[in-house]
Coordinates of C-alpha atoms and ligand atoms in Angstrom, one line a residue:
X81 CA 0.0 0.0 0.0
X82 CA 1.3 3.9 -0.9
X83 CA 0.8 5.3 2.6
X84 CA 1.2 8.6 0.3
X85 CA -1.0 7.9 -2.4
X86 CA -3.7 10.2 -0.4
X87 CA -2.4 13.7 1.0
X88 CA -3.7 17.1 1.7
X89 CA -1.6 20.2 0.9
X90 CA -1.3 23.1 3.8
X91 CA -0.6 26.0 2.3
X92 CA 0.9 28.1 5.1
X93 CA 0.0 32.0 5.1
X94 CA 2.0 31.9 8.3
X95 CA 0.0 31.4 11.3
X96 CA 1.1 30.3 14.3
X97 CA -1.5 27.5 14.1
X98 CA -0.4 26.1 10.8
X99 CA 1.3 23.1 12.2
X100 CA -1.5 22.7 14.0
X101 CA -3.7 22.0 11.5
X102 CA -1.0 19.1 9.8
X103 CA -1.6 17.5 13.4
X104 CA -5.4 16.8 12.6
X105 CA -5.0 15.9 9.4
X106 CA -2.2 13.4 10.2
X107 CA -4.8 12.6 13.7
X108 CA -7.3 11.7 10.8
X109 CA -4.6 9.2 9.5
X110 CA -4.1 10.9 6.1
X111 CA -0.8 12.0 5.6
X112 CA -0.4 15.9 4.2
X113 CA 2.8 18.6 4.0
X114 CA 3.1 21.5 4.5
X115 CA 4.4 24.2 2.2
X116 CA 4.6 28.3 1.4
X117 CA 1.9 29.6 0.0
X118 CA 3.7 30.5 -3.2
X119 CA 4.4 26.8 -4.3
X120 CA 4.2 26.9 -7.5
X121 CA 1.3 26.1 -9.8
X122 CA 2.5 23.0 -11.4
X123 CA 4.3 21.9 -8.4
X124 CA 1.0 21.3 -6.3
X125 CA -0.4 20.0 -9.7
X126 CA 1.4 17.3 -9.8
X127 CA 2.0 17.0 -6.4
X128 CA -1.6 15.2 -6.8
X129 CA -3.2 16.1 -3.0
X130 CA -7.0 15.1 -2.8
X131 CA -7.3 18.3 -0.6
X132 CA -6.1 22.2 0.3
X133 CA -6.5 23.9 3.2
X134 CA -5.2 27.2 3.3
X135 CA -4.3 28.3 6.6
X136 CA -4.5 31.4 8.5
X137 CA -1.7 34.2 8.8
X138 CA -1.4 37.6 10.2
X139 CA -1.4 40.0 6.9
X140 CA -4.7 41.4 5.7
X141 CA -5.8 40.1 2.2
X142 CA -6.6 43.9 1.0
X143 CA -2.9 44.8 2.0
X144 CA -0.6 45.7 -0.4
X145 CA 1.6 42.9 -1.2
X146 CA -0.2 40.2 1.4
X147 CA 0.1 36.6 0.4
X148 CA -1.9 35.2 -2.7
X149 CA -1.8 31.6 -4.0
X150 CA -1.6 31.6 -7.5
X151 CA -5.5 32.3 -9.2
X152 CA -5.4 28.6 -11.3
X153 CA -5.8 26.9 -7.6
X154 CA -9.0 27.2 -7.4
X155 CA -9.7 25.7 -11.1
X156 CA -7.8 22.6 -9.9
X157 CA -11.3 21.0 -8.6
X158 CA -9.7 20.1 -6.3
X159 CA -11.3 20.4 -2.9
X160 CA -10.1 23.7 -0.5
X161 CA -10.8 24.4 3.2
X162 CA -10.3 27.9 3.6
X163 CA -9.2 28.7 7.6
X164 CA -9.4 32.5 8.4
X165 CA -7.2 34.4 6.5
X166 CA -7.2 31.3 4.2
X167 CA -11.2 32.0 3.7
X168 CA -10.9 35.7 3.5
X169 CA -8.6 34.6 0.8
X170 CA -11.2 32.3 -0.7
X171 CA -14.0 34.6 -0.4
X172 CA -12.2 37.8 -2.2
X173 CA -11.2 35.5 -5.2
X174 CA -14.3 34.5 -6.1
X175 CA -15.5 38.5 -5.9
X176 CA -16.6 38.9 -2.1
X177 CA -15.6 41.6 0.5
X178 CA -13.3 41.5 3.3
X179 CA -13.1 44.2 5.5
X180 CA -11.7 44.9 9.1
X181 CA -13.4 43.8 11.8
X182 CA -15.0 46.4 13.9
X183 CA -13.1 45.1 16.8
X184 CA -10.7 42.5 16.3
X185 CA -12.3 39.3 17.7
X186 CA -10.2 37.0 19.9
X187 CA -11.2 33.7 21.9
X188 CA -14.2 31.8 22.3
X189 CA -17.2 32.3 20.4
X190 CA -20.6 30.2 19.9
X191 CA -20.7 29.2 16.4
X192 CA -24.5 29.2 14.8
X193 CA -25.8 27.2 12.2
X194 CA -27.9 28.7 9.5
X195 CA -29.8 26.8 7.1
X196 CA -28.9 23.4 6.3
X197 CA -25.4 22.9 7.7
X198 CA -24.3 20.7 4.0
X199 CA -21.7 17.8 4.4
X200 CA -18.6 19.7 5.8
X201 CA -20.7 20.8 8.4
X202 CA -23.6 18.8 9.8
X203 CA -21.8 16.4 12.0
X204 CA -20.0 19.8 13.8
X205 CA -22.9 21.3 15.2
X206 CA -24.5 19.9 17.7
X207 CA -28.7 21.3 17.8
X208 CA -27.2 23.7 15.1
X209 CA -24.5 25.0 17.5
X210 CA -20.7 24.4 18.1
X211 CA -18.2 26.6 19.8
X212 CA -15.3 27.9 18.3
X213 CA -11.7 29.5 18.6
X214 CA -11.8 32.6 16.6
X215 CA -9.0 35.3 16.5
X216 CA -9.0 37.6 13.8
X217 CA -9.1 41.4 12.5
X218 CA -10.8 41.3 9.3
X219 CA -14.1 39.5 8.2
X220 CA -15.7 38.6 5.2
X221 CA -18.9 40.9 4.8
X222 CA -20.0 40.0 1.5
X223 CA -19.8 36.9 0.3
X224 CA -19.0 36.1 -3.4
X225 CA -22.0 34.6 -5.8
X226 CA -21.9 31.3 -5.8
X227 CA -20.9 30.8 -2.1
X228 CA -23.3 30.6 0.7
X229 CA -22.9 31.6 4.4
X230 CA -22.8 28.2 6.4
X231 CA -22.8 29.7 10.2
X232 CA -22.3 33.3 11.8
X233 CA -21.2 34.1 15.3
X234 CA -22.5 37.3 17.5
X235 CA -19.7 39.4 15.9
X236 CA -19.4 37.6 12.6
X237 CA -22.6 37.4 10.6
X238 CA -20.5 35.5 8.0
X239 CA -18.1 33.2 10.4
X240 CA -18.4 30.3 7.7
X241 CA -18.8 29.9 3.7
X242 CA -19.3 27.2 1.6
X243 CA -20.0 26.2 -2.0
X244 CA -20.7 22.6 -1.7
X245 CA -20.9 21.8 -5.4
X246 CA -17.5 23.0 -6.0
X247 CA -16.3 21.7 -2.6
X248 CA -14.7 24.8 -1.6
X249 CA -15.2 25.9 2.2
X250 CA -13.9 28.6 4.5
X251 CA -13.9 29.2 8.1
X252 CA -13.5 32.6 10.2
X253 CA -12.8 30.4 13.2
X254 CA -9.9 28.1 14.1
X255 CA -10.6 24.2 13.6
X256 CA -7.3 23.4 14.0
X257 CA -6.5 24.6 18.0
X258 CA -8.0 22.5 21.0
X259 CA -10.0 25.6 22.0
X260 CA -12.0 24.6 19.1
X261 CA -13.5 21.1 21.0
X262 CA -15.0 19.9 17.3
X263 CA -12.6 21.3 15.5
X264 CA -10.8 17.8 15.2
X265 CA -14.4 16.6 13.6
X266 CA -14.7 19.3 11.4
X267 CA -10.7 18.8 9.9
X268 CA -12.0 14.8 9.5
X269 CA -14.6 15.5 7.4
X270 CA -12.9 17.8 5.2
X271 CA -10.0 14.9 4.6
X272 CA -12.2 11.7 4.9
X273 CA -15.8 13.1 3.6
X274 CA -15.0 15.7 1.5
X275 CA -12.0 14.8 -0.2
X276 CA -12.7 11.1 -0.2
X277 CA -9.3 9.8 2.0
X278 CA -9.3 6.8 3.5
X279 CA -7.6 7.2 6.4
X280 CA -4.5 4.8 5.6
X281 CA -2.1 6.6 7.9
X282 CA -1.8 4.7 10.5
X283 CA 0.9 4.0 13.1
X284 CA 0.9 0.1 11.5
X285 CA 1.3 0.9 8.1
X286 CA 4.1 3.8 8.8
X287 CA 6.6 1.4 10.2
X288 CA 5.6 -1.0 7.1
X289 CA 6.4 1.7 5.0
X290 CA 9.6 3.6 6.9
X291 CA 10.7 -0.4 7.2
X292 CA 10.4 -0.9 3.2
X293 CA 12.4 2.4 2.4
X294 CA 14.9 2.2 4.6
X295 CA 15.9 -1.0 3.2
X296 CA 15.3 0.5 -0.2
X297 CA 17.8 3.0 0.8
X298 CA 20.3 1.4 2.7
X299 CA 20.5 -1.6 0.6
X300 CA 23.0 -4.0 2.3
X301 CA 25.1 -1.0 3.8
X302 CA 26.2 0.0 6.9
X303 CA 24.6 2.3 9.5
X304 CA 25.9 4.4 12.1
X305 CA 23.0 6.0 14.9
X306 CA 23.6 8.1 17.8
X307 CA 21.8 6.7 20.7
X308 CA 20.9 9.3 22.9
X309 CA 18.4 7.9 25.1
X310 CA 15.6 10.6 23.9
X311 CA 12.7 9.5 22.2
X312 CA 13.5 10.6 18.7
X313 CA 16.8 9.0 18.6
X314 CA 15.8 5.6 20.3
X315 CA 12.6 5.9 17.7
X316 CA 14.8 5.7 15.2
X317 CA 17.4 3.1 16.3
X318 CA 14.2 0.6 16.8
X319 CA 12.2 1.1 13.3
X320 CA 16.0 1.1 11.5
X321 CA 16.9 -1.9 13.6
X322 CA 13.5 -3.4 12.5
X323 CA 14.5 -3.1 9.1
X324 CA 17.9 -3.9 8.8
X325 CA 19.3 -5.6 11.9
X326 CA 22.6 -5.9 12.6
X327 CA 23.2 -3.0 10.0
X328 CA 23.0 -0.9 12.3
X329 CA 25.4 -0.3 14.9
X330 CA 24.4 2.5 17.7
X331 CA 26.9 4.6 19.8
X332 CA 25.7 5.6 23.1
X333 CA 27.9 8.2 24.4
X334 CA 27.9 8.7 28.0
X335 CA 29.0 11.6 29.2
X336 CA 28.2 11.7 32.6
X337 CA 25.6 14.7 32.6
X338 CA 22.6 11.8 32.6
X339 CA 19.8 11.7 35.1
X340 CA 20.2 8.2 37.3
X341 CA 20.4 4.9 35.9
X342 CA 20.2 6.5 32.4
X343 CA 22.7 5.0 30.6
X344 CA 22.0 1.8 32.3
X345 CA 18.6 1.6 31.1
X346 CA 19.2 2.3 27.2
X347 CA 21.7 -0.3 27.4
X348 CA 18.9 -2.8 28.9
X349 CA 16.3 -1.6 26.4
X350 CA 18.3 -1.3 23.0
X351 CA 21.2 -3.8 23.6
X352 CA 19.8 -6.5 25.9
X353 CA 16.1 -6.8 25.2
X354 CA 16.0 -5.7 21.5
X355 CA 19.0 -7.1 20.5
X356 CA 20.4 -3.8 19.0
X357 CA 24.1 -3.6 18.8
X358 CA 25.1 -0.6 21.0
X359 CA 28.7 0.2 22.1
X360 CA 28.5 2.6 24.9
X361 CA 31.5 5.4 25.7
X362 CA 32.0 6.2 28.9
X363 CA 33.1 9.6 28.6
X364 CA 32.4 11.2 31.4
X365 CA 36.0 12.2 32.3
X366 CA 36.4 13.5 29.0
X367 CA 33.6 15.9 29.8
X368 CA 33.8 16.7 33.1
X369 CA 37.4 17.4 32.2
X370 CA 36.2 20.0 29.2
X371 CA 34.0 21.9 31.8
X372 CA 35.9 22.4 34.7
X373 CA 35.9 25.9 35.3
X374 CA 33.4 27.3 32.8
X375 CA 30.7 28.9 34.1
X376 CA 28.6 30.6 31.2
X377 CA 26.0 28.2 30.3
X378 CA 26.4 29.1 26.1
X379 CA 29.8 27.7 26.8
X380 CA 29.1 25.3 28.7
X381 CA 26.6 23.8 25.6
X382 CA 29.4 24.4 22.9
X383 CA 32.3 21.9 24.9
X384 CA 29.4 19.6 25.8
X385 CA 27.9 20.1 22.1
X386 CA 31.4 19.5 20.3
X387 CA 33.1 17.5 22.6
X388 CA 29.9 15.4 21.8
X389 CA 30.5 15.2 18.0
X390 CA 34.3 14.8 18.5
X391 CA 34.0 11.6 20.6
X392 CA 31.0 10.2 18.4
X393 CA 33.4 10.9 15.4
X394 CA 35.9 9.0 16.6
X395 CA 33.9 6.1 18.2
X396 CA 31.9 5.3 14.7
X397 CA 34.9 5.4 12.4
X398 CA 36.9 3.3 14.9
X399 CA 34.2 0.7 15.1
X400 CA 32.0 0.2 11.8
X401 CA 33.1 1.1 8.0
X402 CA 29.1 2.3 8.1
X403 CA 28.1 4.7 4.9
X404 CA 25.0 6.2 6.6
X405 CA 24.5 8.3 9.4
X406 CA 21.2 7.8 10.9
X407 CA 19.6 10.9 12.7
X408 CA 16.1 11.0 14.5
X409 CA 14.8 14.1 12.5
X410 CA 11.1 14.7 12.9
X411 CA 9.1 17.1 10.6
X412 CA 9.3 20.1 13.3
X413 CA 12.5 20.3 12.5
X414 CA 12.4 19.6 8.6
X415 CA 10.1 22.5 8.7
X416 CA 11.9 25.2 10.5
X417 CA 15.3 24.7 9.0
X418 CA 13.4 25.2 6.1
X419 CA 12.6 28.1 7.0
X420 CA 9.5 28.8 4.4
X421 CA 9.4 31.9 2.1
X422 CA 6.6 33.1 4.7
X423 CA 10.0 35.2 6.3
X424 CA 8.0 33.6 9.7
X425 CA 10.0 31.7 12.5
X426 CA 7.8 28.4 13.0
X427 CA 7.1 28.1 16.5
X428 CA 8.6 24.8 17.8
X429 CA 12.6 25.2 18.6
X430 CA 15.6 23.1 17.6
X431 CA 18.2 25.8 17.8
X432 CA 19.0 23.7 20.8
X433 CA 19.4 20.4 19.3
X434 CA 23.0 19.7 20.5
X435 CA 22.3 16.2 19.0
X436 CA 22.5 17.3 15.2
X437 CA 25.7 16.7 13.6
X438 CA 27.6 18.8 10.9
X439 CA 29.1 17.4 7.9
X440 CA 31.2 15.0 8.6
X441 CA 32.9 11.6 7.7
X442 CA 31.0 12.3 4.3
X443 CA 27.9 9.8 5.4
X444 CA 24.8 9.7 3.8
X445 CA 22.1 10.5 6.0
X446 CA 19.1 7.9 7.0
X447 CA 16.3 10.2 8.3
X448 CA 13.7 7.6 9.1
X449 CA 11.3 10.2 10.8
X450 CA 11.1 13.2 9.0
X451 CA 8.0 12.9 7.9
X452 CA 6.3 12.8 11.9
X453 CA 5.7 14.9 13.8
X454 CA 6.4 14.1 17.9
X455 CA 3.2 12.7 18.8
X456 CA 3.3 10.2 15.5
X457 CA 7.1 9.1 16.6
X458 CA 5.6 7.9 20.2
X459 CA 2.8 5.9 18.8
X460 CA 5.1 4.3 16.2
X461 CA 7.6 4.3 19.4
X462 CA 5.4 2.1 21.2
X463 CA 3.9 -0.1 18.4
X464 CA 7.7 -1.0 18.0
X465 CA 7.4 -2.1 21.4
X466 CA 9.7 0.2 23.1
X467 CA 8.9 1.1 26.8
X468 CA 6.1 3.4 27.7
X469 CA 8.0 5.1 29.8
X470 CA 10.6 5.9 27.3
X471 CA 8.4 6.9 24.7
X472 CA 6.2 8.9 26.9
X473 CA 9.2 10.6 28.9
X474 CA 9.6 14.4 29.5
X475 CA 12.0 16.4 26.4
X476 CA 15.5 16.6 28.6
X477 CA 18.0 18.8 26.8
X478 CA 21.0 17.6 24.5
X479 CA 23.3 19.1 27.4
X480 CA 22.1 16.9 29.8
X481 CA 22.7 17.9 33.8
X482 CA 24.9 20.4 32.3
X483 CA 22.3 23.4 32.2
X484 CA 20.7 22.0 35.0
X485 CA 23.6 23.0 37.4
X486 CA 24.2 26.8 37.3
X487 CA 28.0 27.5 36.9
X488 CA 30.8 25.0 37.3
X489 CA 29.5 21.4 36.5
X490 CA 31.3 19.0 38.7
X491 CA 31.0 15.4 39.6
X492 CA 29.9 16.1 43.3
X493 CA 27.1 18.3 41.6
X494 CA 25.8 16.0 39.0
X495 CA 26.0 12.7 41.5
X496 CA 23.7 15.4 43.8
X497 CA 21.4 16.2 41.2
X498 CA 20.5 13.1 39.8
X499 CA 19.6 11.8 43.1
X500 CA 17.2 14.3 43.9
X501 CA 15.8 14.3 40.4
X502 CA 15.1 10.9 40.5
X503 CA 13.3 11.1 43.9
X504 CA 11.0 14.2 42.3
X505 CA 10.1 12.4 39.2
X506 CA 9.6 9.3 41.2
X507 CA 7.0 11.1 43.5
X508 CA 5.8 12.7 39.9
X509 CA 4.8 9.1 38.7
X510 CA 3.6 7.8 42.3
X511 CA 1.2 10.4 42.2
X512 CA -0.2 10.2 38.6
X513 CA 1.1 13.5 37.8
X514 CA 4.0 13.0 35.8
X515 CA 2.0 13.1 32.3
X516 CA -0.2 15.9 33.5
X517 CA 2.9 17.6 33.2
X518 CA 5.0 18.7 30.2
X519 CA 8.2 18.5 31.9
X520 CA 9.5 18.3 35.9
X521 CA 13.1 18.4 36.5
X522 CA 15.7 19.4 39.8
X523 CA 18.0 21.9 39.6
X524 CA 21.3 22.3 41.4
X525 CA 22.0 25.7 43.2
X526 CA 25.8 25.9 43.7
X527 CA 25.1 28.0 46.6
X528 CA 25.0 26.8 50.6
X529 CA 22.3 27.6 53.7
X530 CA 22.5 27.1 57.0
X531 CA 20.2 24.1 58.3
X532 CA 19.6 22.2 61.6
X533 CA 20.0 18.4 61.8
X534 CA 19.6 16.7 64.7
X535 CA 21.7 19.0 67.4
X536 CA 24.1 20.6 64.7
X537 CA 23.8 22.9 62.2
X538 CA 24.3 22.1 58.9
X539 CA 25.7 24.6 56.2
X540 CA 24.6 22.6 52.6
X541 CA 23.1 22.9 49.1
X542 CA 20.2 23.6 47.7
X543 CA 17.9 21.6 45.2
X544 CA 15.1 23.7 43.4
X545 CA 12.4 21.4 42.1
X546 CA 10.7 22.6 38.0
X547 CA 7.5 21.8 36.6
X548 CA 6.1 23.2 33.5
X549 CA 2.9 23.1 31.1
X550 CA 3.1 23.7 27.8
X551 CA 2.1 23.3 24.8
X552 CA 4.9 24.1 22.1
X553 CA 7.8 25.0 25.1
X554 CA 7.9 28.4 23.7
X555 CA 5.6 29.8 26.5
X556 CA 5.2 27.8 30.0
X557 CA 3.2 27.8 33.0
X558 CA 4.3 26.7 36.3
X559 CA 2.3 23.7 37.5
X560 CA 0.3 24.4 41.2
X561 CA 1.3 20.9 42.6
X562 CA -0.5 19.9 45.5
X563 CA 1.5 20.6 48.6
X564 CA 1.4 17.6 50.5
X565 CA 3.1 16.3 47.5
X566 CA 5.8 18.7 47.4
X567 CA 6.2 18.4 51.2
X568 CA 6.7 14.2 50.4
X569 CA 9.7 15.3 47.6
X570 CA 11.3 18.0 49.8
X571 CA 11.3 15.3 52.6
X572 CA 12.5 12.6 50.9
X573 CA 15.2 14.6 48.8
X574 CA 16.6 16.7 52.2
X575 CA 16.5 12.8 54.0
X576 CA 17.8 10.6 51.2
X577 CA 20.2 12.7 49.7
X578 CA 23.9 13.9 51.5
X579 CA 24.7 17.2 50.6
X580 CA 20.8 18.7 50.4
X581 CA 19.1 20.4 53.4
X582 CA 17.0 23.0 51.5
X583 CA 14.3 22.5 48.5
X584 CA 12.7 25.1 46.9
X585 CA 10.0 25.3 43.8
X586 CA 10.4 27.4 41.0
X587 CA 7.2 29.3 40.8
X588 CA 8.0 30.9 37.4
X589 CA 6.4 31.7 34.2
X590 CA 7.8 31.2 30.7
X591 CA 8.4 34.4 29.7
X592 CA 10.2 36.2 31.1
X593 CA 11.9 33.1 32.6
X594 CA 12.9 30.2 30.7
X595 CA 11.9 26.5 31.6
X596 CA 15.4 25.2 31.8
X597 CA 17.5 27.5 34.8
X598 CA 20.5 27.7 32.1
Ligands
XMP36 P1 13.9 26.9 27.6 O1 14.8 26.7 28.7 O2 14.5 27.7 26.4 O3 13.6 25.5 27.1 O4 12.6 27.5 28.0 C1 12.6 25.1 26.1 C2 12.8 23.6 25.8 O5 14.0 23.4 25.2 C3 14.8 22.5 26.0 N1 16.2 23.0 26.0 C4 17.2 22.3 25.3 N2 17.1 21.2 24.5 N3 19.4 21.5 24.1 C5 18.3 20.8 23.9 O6 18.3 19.8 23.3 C6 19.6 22.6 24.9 O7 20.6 23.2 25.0 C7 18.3 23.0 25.5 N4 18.0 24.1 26.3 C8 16.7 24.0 26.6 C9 14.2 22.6 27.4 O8 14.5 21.4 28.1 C10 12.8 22.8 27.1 O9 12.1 21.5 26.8

């Protein structure tokens, strides 16, 4: 089966929802990409989708200069879903008015049926209503001949258009964002109803098909993986290992900045359970070594960050003649270093990715998941039969402990920190709250208070305990745990671990503060 044979097109206008909407179509099981607006004609011709959706963006379409696709997309007959700017789009090519809003409109808004809802619609409203995410400036106040208005809001008399012989469709609001709670429904029937997928991307038949490539590509070559212990990178090393065996070999380089048991546990999942072969460096002189006495975090990421490529370097040439270099690249990142002509920054952040490699040792690169997105890499993660935990854990920086001791990273420190980190996120699972939250870590405070143990004083470190929500890292929230909980941790930690007698809890916001403390 061609797991691509059905796709939709996204053409992005440069909204910050835009990968937002890929998600549900991908959640729908169809597989679709996402592009510029200003693909070219006969590229999306014969790129042969069964649907468009245009998404939203932040230009006005009556601005001089804002984004157009090119006229001939709309004689295609092929089907297009229109969201906000996308419809306003829609609506002024086919001769209707858009105009700014009298006030711009953001947040929730009840969604109203009128007349007969038609096929995209009718299984979205429920008793003719549905509520909706809207967030825009401009609206379309006369619709184009042809076109018909499918549902209006208090502000927006025209909130939704459609012209259901011609399968064209636009909507004010934002399907695409979970404030939208039917919004997943309406982005289904578009793909399934409306442009006739089926609905054959599934987590099943995307390892059958990332198996069959892979062996395509590799042939009866070698293949060299850096095992990080993150889920991307173990993602990879179990669907390439699916298809090619003991083609693969995967270096694990330890470099002593891992939370407790780490390195331990890859080695029991990859080597000794899946039969992977792993050679694991202990490096974590080498490293330790490189950082004594740097202090500024940036810094501190370049040694860890180069020394990291320097000892993976010389590990894989010394023990496999491979030809590819396998790297756990997911779409996120395929997008942004693409960059898009939309001169917009996409929203998710690999600046950080310490893990990616330059140019080197002239391999050819194996990139088995750039076509997922995070949440498709954990399902295929787990249908591969790796741990949930592992699939499932919180995103832990390519630095490691590294950032998450402030100033001089020693072994004292680290042995410290993953101690009490592994007590926190212990308590975390205990309590059912570790996947409520986006991601809970300790921090080491290089910095000594006076405490009282038994009859002495004590004069010792402090631990400050991190938990965030989010849902693209970019902004955070501090999660309100309970405090009987964080009384259990601070307990535990100041009890079980020598060196600790005070524990604090970051009660900070993303921005102006950061999630990670470096
Ligand atoms: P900040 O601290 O910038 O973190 O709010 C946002 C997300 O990025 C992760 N992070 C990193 N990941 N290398 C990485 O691979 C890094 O140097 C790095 N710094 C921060 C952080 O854990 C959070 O998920």
């Amino acid at each position: 089966m061609d797991i691509h044979g059905e796709k939709i097109l996204i053409l992005d206008f440069g909204s910050q929802y835009t990968q937002l909407i890929a998600r549900r179509v991908r959640e729908a099981h169809v597989y679709c990409e996402l592009h510029p607006f200003d693909m070219d004609i006969e590229a999306i011709r014969e790129y042969g989708a069964q649907g468009i959706i245009l998404s939203g963006g932040p230009k006005s379409v009556y601005d001089e200069g804002a984004p157009v696709v090119e006229e001939a997309l709309f004689d295609l007959g092929i089907p297009v879903l229109g969201i906000c700017y996308g419809m306003q789009l829609l609506a002024r090519h086919f001769g209707g008015r858009v105009v700014p809003a009298g006030k711009r409109e953001y947040g929730h808004a009840d969604l109203v049926s009128k007349g007969s809802p038609g096929p995209l619609f009718d299984v979205f409203f429920i008793e003719g209503k549905s509520p909706v995410w809207m967030s825009h400036g401009d609206h379309v106040e006369q619709i184009p001949a042809g076109f018909e208005v499918a549902a209006r809001t208090d502000n927006a008399p025209v909130a939704a258009i459609q012209n259901v012989d011609r399968d064209l469709y636009g909507v004010q609001f934002h399907p695409e964002v979970n404030h939208t709670p039917r919004g997943e429904i309406l982005i289904n029937t578009f793909v399934r109803k409306i442009c006739g997928c089926k609905g054959q991307w599934t987590p099943g038949h995307i390892i059958e098909d990332a198996v069959r490539r892979i062996r395509k590509q590799a042939g009866n070559d070698k293949v060299v993986l850096g095992l990080s212990g993150g889920v991307d990178s173990s993602v990879a090393a179990a669907l390439i290992n699916r298809a090619i065996g003991d083609q693969l070999t995967c270096v694990f380089v330890d470099n002593g900045l891992l939370r407790l048991a780490e390195g331990d546990q890859v080695m029991a999942t990859f080597a000794k359970n899946m039969g992977v072969k792993v050679f694991r460096v202990n490096a974590e002189d080498r490293f330790l070594k490189a950082l004594a006495s740097v202090t500024d975090p940036e810094q501190k990421r370049r040694i860890i960050g180069n020394l990291f490529i320097e000892i993976f370097e010389e590990e894989a040439a010394r023990i496999t003649d491979a030809t590819w270099l396998a790297q756990g690249t997911i779409y996120p990142d395929v997008i942004e270093s693409a960059g898009g002509k939309t001169g917009k920054a996409h929203s998710i952040k690999s600046h950080h990715n310490v893990g990616g490699l330059p140019e080197f040792m002239k391999l050819k690169l194996l990139e088995p998941l750039k076509e997922l997105f995070k949440d498709e890499v954990r399902a295929i993660g787990e249908e591969l039969g790796l741990p949930h935990q592992m699939v499932w854990r919180h995103p832990f920086p390519g630095p490691g402990l590294g950032v998450r001791i402030l100033g001089e990273v020693k072994k004292e420190y680290a042995d410290i920190l993953r101690q009490a980190d592994a007590i926190y996120i212990d308590e975390l699972y205990a309590s059912g709250y570790y996947d409520k939250i986006s991601q809970a870590f300790a921090v080491f405070l290089p910095v000594k208070s006076v405490g009282v143990m038994g009859d002495g004083r004590t004069y010792e470190y402090v631990i400050a305990l991190r938990a965030v929500e989010t849902k693209d890292f970019m902004t955070a929230g501090w999660t309100k745990l309970p405090y009987d909980l964080m009384g259990r941790i601070s307990t535990r930690i100041i009890n079980e671990v020598r060196g600790v007698n005070r524990v604090v809890y970051d009660i900070s916001s993303k921005p102006p503060s950061t999630i990670e403390w470096e």
